[in-house]
PDB file of C-alpha atoms in Angstrom:
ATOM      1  CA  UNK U   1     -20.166  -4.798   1.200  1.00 42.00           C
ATOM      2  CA  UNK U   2     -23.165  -6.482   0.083  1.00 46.00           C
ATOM      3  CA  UNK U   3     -24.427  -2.851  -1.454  1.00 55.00           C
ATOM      4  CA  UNK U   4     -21.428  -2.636  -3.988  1.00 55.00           C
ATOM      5  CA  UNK U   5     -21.092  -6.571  -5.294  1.00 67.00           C
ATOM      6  CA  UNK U   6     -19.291  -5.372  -8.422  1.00 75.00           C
ATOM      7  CA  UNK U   7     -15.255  -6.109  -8.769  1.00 85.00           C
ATOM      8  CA  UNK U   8     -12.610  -4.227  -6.293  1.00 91.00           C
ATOM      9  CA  UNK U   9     -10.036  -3.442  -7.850  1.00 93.00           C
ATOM     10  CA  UNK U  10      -6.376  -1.315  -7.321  1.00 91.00           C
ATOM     11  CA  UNK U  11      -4.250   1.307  -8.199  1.00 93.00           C
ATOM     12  CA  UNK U  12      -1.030   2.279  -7.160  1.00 88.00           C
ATOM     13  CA  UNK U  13      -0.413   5.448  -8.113  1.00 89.00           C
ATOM     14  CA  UNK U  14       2.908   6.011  -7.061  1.00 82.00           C
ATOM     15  CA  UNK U  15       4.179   3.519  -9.676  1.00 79.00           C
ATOM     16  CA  UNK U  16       2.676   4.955 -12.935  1.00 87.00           C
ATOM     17  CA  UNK U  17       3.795   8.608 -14.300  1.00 89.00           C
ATOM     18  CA  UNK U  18       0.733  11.549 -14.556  1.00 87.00           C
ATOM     19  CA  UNK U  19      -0.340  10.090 -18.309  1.00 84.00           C
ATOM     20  CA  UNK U  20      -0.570   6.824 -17.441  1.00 90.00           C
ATOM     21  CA  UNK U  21      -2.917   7.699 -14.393  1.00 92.00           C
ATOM     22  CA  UNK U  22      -4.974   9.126 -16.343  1.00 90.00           C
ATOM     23  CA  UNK U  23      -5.487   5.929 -19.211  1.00 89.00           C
ATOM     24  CA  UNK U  24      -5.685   3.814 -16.029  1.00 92.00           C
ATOM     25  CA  UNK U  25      -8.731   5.162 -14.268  1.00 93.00           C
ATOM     26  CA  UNK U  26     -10.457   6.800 -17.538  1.00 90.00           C
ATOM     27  CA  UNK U  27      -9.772   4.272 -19.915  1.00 88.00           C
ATOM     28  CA  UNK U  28      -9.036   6.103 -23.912  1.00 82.00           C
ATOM     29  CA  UNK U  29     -11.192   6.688 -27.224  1.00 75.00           C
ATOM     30  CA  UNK U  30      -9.498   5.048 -30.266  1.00 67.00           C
ATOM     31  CA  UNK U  31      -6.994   7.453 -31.682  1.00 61.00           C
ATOM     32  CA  UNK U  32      -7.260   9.435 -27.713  1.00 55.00           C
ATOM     33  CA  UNK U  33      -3.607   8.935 -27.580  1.00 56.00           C
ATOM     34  CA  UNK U  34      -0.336   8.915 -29.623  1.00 56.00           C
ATOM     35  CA  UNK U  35      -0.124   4.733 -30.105  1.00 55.00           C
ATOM     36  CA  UNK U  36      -3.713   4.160 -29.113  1.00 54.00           C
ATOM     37  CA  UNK U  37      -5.329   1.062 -31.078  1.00 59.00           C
ATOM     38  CA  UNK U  38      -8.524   0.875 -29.914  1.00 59.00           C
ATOM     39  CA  UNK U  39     -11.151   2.003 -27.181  1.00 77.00           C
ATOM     40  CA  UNK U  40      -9.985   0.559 -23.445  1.00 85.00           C
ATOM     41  CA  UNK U  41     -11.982   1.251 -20.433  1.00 87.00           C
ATOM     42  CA  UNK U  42     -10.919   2.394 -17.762  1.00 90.00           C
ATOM     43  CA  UNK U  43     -10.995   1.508 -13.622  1.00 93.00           C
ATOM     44  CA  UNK U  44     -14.022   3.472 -12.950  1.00 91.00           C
ATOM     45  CA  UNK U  45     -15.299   1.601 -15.609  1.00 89.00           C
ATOM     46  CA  UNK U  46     -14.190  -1.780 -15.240  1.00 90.00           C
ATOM     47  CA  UNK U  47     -15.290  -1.487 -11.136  1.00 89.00           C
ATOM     48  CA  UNK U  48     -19.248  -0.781 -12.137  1.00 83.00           C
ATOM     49  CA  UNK U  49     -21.102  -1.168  -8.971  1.00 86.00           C
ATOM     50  CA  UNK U  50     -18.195  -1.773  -7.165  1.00 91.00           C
ATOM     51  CA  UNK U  51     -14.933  -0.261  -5.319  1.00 94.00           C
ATOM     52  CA  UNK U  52     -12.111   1.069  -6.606  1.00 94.00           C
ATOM     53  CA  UNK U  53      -9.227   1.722  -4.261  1.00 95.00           C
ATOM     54  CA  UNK U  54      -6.461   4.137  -5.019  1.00 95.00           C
ATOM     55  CA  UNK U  55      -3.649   4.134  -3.291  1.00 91.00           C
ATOM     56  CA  UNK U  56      -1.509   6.969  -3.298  1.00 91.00           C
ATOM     57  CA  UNK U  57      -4.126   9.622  -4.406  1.00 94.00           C
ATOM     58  CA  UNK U  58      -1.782  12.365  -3.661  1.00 93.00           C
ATOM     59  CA  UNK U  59       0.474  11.310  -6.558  1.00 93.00           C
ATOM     60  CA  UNK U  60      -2.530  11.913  -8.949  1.00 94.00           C
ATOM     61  CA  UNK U  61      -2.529  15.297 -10.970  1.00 94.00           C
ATOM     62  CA  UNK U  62      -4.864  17.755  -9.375  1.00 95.00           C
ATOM     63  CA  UNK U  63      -6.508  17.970 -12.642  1.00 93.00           C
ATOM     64  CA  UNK U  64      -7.168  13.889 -12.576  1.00 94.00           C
ATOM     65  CA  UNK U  65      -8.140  14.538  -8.684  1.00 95.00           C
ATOM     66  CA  UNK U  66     -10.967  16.622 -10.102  1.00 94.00           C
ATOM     67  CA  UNK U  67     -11.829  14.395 -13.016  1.00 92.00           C
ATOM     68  CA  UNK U  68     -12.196  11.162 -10.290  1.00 94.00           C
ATOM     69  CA  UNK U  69     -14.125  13.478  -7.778  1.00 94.00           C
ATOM     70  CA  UNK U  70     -16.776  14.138 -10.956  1.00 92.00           C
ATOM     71  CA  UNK U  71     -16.726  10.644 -12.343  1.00 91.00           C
ATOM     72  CA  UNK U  72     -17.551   9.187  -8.905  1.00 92.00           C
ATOM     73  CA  UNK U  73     -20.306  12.324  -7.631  1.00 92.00           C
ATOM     74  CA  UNK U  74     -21.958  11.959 -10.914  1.00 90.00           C
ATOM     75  CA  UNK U  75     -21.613   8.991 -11.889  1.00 89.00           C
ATOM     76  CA  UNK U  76     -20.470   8.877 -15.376  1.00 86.00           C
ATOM     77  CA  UNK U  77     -17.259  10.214 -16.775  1.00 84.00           C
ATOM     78  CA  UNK U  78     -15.582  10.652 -20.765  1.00 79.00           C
ATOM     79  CA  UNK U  79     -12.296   9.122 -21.731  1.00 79.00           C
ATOM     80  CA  UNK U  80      -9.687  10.942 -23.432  1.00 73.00           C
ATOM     81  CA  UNK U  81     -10.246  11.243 -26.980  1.00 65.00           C
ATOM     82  CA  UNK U  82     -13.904  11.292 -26.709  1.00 62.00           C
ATOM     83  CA  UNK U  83     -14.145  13.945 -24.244  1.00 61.00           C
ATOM     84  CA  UNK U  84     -17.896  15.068 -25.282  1.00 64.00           C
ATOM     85  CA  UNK U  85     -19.085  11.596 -24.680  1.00 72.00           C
ATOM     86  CA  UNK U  86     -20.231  10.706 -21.098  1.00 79.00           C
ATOM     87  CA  UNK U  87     -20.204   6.806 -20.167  1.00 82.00           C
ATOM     88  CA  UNK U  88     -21.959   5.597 -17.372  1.00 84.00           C
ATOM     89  CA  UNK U  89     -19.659   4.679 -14.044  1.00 84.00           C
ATOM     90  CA  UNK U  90     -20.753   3.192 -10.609  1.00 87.00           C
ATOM     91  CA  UNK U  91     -18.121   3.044  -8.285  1.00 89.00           C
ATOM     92  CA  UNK U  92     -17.737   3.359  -5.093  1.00 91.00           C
ATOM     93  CA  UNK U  93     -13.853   4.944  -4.367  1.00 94.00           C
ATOM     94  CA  UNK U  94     -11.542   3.986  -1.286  1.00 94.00           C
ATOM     95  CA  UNK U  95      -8.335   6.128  -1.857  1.00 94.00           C
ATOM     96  CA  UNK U  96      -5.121   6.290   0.734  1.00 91.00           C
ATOM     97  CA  UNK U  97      -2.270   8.635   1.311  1.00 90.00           C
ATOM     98  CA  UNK U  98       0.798   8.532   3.827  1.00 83.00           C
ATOM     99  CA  UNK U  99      -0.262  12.065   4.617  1.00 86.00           C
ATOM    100  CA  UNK U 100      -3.398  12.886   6.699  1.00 88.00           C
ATOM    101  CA  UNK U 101      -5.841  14.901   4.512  1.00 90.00           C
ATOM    102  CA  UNK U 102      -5.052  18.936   6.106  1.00 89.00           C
ATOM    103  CA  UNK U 103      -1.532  17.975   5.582  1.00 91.00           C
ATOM    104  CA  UNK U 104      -1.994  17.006   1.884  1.00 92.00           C
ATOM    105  CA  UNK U 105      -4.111  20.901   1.832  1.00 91.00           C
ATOM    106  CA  UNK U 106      -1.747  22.502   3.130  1.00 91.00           C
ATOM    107  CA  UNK U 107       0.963  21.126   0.608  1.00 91.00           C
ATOM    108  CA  UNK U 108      -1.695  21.217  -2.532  1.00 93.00           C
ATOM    109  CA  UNK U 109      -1.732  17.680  -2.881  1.00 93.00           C
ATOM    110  CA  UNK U 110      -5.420  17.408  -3.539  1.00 95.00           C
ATOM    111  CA  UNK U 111      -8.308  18.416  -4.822  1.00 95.00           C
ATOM    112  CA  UNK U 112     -10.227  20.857  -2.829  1.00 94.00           C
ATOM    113  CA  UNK U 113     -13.465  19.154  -3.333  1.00 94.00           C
ATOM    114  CA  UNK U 114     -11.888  16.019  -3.045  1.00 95.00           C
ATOM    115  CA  UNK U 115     -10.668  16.368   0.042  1.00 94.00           C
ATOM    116  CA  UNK U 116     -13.966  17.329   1.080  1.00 93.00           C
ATOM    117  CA  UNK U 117     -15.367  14.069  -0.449  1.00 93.00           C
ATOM    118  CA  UNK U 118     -12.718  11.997   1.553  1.00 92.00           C
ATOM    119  CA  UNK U 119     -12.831  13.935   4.807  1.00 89.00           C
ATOM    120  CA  UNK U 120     -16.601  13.219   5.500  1.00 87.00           C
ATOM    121  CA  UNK U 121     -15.437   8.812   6.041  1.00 87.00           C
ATOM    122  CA  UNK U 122     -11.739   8.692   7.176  1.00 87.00           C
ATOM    123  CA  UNK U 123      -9.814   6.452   9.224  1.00 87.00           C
ATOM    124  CA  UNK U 124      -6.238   7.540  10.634  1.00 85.00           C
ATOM    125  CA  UNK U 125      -3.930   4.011  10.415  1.00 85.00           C
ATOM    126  CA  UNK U 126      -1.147   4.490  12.780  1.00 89.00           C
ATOM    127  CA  UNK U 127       2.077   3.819  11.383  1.00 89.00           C
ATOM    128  CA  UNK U 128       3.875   0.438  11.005  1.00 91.00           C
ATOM    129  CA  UNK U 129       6.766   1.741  13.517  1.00 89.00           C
ATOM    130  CA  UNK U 130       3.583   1.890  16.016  1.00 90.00           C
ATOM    131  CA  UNK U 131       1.922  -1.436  15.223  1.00 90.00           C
ATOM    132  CA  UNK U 132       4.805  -3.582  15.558  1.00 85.00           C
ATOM    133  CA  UNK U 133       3.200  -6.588  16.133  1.00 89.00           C
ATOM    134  CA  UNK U 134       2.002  -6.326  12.175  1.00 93.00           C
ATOM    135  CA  UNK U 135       5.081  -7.070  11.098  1.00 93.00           C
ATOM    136  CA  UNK U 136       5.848 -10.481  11.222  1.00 93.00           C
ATOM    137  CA  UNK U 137       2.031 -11.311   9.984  1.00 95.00           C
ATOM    138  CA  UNK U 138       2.465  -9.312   7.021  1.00 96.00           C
ATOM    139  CA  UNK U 139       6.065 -10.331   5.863  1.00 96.00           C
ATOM    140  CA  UNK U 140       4.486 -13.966   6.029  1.00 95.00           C
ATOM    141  CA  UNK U 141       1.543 -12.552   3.700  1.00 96.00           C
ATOM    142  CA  UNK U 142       3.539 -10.791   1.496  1.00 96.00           C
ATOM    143  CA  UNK U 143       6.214 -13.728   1.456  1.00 96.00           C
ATOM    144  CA  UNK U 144       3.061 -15.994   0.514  1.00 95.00           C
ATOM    145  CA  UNK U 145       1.887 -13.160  -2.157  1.00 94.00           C
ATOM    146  CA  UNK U 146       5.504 -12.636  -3.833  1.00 95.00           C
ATOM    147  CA  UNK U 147       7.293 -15.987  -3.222  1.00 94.00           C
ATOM    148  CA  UNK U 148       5.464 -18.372  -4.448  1.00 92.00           C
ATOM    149  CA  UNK U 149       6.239 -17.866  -8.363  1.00 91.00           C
ATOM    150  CA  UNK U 150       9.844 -17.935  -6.967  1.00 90.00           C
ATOM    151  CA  UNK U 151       9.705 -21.015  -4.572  1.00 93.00           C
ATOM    152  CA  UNK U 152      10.757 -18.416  -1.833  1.00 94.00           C
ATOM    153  CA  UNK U 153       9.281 -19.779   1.399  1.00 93.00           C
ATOM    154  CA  UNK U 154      10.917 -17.488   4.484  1.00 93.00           C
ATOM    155  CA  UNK U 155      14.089 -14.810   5.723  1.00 93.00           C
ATOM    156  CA  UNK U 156      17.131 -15.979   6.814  1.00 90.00           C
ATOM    157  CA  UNK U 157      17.407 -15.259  10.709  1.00 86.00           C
ATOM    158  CA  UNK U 158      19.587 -11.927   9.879  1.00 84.00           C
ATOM    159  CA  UNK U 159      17.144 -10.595   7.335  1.00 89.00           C
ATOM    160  CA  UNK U 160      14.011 -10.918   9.421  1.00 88.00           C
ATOM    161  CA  UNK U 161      16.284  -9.307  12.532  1.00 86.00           C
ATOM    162  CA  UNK U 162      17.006  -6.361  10.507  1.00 88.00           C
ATOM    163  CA  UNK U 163      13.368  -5.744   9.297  1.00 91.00           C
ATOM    164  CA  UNK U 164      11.872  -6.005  12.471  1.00 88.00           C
ATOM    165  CA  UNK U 165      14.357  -3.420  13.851  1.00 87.00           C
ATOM    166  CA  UNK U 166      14.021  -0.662  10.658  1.00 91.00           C
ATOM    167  CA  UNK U 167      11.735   2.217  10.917  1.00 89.00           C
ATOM    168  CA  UNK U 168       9.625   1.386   7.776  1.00 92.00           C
ATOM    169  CA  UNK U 169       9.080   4.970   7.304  1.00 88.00           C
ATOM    170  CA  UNK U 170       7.277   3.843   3.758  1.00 85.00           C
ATOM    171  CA  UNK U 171       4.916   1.436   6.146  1.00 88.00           C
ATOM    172  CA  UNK U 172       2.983  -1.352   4.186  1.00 89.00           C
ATOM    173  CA  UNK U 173       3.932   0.062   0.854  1.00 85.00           C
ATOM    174  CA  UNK U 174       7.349  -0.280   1.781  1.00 91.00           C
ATOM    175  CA  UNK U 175       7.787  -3.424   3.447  1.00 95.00           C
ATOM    176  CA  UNK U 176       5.616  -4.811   0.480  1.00 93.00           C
ATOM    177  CA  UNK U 177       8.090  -3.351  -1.538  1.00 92.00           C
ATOM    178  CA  UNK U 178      11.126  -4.856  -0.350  1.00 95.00           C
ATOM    179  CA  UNK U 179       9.503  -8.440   0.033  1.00 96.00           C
ATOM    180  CA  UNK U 180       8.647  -8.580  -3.460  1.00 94.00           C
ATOM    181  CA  UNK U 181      11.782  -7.030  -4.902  1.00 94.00           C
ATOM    182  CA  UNK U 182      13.984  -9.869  -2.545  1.00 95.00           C
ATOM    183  CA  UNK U 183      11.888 -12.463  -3.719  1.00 95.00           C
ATOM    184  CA  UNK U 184      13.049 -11.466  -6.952  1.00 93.00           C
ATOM    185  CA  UNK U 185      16.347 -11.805  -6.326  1.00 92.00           C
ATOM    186  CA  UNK U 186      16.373 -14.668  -3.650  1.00 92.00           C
ATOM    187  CA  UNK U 187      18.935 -17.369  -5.589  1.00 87.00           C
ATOM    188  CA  UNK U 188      17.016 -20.116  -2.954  1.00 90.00           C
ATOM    189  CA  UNK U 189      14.540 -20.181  -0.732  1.00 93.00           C
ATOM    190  CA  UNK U 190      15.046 -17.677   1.572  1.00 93.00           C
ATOM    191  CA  UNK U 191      15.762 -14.115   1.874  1.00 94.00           C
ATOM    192  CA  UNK U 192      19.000 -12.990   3.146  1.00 91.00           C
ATOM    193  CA  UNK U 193      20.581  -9.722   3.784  1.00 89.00           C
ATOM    194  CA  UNK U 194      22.131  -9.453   0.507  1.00 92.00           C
ATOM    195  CA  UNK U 195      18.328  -9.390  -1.157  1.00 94.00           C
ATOM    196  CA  UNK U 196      17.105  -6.684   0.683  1.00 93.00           C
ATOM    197  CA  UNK U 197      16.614  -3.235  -0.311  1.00 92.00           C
ATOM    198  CA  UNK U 198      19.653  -0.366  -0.459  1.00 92.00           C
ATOM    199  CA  UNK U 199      17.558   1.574   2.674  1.00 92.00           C
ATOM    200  CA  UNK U 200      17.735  -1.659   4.653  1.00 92.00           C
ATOM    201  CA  UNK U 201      20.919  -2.401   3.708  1.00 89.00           C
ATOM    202  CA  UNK U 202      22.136   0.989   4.962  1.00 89.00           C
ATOM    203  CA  UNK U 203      20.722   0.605   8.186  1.00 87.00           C
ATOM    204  CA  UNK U 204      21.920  -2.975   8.546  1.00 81.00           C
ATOM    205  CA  UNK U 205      25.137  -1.130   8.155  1.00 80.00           C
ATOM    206  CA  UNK U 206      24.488   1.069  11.140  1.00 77.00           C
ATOM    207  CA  UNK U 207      23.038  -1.434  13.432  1.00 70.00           C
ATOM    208  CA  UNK U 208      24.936  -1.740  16.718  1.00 65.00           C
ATOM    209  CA  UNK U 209      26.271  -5.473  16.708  1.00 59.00           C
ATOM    210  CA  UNK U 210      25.015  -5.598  20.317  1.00 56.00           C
ATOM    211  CA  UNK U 211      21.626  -4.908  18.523  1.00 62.00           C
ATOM    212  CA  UNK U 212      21.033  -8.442  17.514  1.00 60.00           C
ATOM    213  CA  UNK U 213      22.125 -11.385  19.773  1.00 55.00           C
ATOM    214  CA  UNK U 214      21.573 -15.505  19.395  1.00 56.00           C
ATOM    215  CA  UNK U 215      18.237 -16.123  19.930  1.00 53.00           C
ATOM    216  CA  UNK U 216      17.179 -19.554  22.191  1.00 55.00           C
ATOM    217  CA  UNK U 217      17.463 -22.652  19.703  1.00 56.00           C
ATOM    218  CA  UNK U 218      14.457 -23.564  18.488  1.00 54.00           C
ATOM    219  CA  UNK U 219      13.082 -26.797  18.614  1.00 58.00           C
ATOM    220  CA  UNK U 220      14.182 -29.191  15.792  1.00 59.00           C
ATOM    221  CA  UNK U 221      16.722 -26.465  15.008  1.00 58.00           C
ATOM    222  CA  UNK U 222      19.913 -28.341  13.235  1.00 62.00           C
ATOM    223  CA  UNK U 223      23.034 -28.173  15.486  1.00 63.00           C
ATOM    224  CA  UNK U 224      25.049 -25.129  15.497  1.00 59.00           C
ATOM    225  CA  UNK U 225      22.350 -23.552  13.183  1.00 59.00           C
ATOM    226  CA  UNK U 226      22.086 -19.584  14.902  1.00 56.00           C
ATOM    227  CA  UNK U 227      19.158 -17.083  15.463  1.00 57.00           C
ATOM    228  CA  UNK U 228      19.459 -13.828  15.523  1.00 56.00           C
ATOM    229  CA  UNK U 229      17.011 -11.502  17.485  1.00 58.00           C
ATOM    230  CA  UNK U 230      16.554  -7.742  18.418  1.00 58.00           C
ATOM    231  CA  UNK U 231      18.106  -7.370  21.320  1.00 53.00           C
ATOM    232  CA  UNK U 232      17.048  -3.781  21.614  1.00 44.00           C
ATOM    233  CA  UNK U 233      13.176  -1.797  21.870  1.00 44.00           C
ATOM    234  CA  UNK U 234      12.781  -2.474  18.221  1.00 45.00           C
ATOM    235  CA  UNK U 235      12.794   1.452  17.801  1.00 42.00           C
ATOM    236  CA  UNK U 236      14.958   4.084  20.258  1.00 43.00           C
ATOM    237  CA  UNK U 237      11.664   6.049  21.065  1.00 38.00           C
ATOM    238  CA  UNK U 238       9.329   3.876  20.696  1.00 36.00           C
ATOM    239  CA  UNK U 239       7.992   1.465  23.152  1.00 39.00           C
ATOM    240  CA  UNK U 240       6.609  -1.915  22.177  1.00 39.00           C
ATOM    241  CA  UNK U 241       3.344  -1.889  21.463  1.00 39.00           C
ATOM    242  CA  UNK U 242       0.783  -5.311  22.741  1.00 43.00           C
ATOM    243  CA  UNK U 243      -1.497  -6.083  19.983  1.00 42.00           C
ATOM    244  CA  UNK U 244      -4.983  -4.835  20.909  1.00 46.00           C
ATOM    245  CA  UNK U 245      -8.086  -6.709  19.668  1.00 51.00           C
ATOM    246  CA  UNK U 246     -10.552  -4.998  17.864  1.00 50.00           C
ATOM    247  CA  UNK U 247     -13.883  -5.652  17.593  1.00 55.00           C
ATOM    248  CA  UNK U 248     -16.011  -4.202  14.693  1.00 55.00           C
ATOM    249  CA  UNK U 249     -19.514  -3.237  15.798  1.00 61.00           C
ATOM    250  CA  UNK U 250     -22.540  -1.445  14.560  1.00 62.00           C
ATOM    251  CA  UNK U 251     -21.545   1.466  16.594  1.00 60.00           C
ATOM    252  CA  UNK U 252     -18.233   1.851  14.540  1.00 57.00           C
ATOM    253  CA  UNK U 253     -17.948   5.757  13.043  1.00 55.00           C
ATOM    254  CA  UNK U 254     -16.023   3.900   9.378  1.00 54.00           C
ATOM    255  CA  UNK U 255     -16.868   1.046   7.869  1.00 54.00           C
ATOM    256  CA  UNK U 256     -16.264  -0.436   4.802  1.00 54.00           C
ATOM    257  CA  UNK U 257     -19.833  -1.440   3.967  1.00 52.00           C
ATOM    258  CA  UNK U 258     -21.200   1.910   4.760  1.00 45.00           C
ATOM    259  CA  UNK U 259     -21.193   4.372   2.009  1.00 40.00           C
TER     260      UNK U 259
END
């Protein structure tokens, strides 16, 4: 991305409500806001001549859809409270949804010019239930991400059975989710059963105990000291998916250094 060397930075829509959104990406004026104490920029701001991704973009007001469509087309935007002022923005914007873009038009979900915007460079991710062999590399990444402040290091045997067995119908978000909230709870360091989220839980719940069976000891593995392992297709429905290599080439329709 040697075109946009400015910061990358995030947003996560689904965890602010609509008026925080808006401060986020837009930044606000002094006095632009009951409590406001001063001027704040905001992400479309802060990324100058870089990328901003928004995750979520769905679970942005359509008004604040329209607002980031305009900020990023014409490159400068106002912030609230100083709405006749333009500021200058560069930013290049990467946004996500768990719903392909027709399905978020036919719901009203977005912007129609937005969509349009996001339609001409999009790439379909299949979901985590079809990419199981993501799984285990990104519990260990999210494990390193959320456990380290907590001295959390891994999953008890039980805990990493059950997760590779659940449906994950949040994908990524989810299973980041649920990492980070059991590290939070994890009294030692690993992650049992006990830490993981109330979905989980409930489908630990309804997990055939033919489902999960002793695993082959490891080596090194203490005596007596169990494994458990899906003994089942990870999903009824889904076959098991080999990881497939993939190259990125010139040729490639997406990339993220082509804008």
């Amino acid at each position: 991305c040697g075109q946009h060397p400015g910061s990358f930075l995030y947003l996560r829509c689904g965890s602010l409500d609509p008026a925080s959104l808006e401060r986020e990406l837009f930044g606000c004026a002094r006095n632009g806001h009951p409590g406001a104490e001063g001027d704040t920029l905001g992400l479309v701001h802060l990324t100058a001549e870089g990328t901003l991704f928004v995750e979520g973009v769905d679970a942005l007001p359509l008004d604040v859809q329209g607002r980031l469509l305009e900020a990023v087309e014409n490159g400068s935007t106002s912030r609230p409270g100083a709405m006749r002022r333009k500021e200058r923005c560069t930013t290049r914007l990467i946004a996500s949804s768990h719903l392909q873009i027709p399905e978020l038009a036919r719901n009203g979900l977005i912007h129609e010019g937005l969509a349009r915007y996001l339609a001409s460079d999009s790439l379909v991710l299949p979901p985590l239930r079809e990419r199981l062999e993501d799984i285990d590399p990104l519990i260990e990444h999210f494990l390193q991400r959320f456990g380290t402040a907590k001295a959390v290091t891994g999953l008890e045997p039980e805990a990493l059975a059950v997760m590779r067995l659940y449906e994950w119908p949040g994908n990524v978000a989810e299973l980041a989710d649920c990492i980070e909230r059991a590290c939070e709870h994890a009294a030692g360091d690993k992650v049992g059963t006990q830490h993981l989220t109330r979905p989980l839980r409930t489908f630990m719940d309804e997990v055939p105990g033919s489902a999960l069976v002793d695993a082959e000891p490891s080596e090194g593995a203490a005596p007596g000291e169990r494994t458990l392992v899906p003994a089942l297709p990870p999903r009824a429905g889904f076959a098991r998916r080999e990881p497939r290599p993939w190259d990125i080439c010139d040729s490639d329709p997406v990339t993220l250094g082509t804008y």
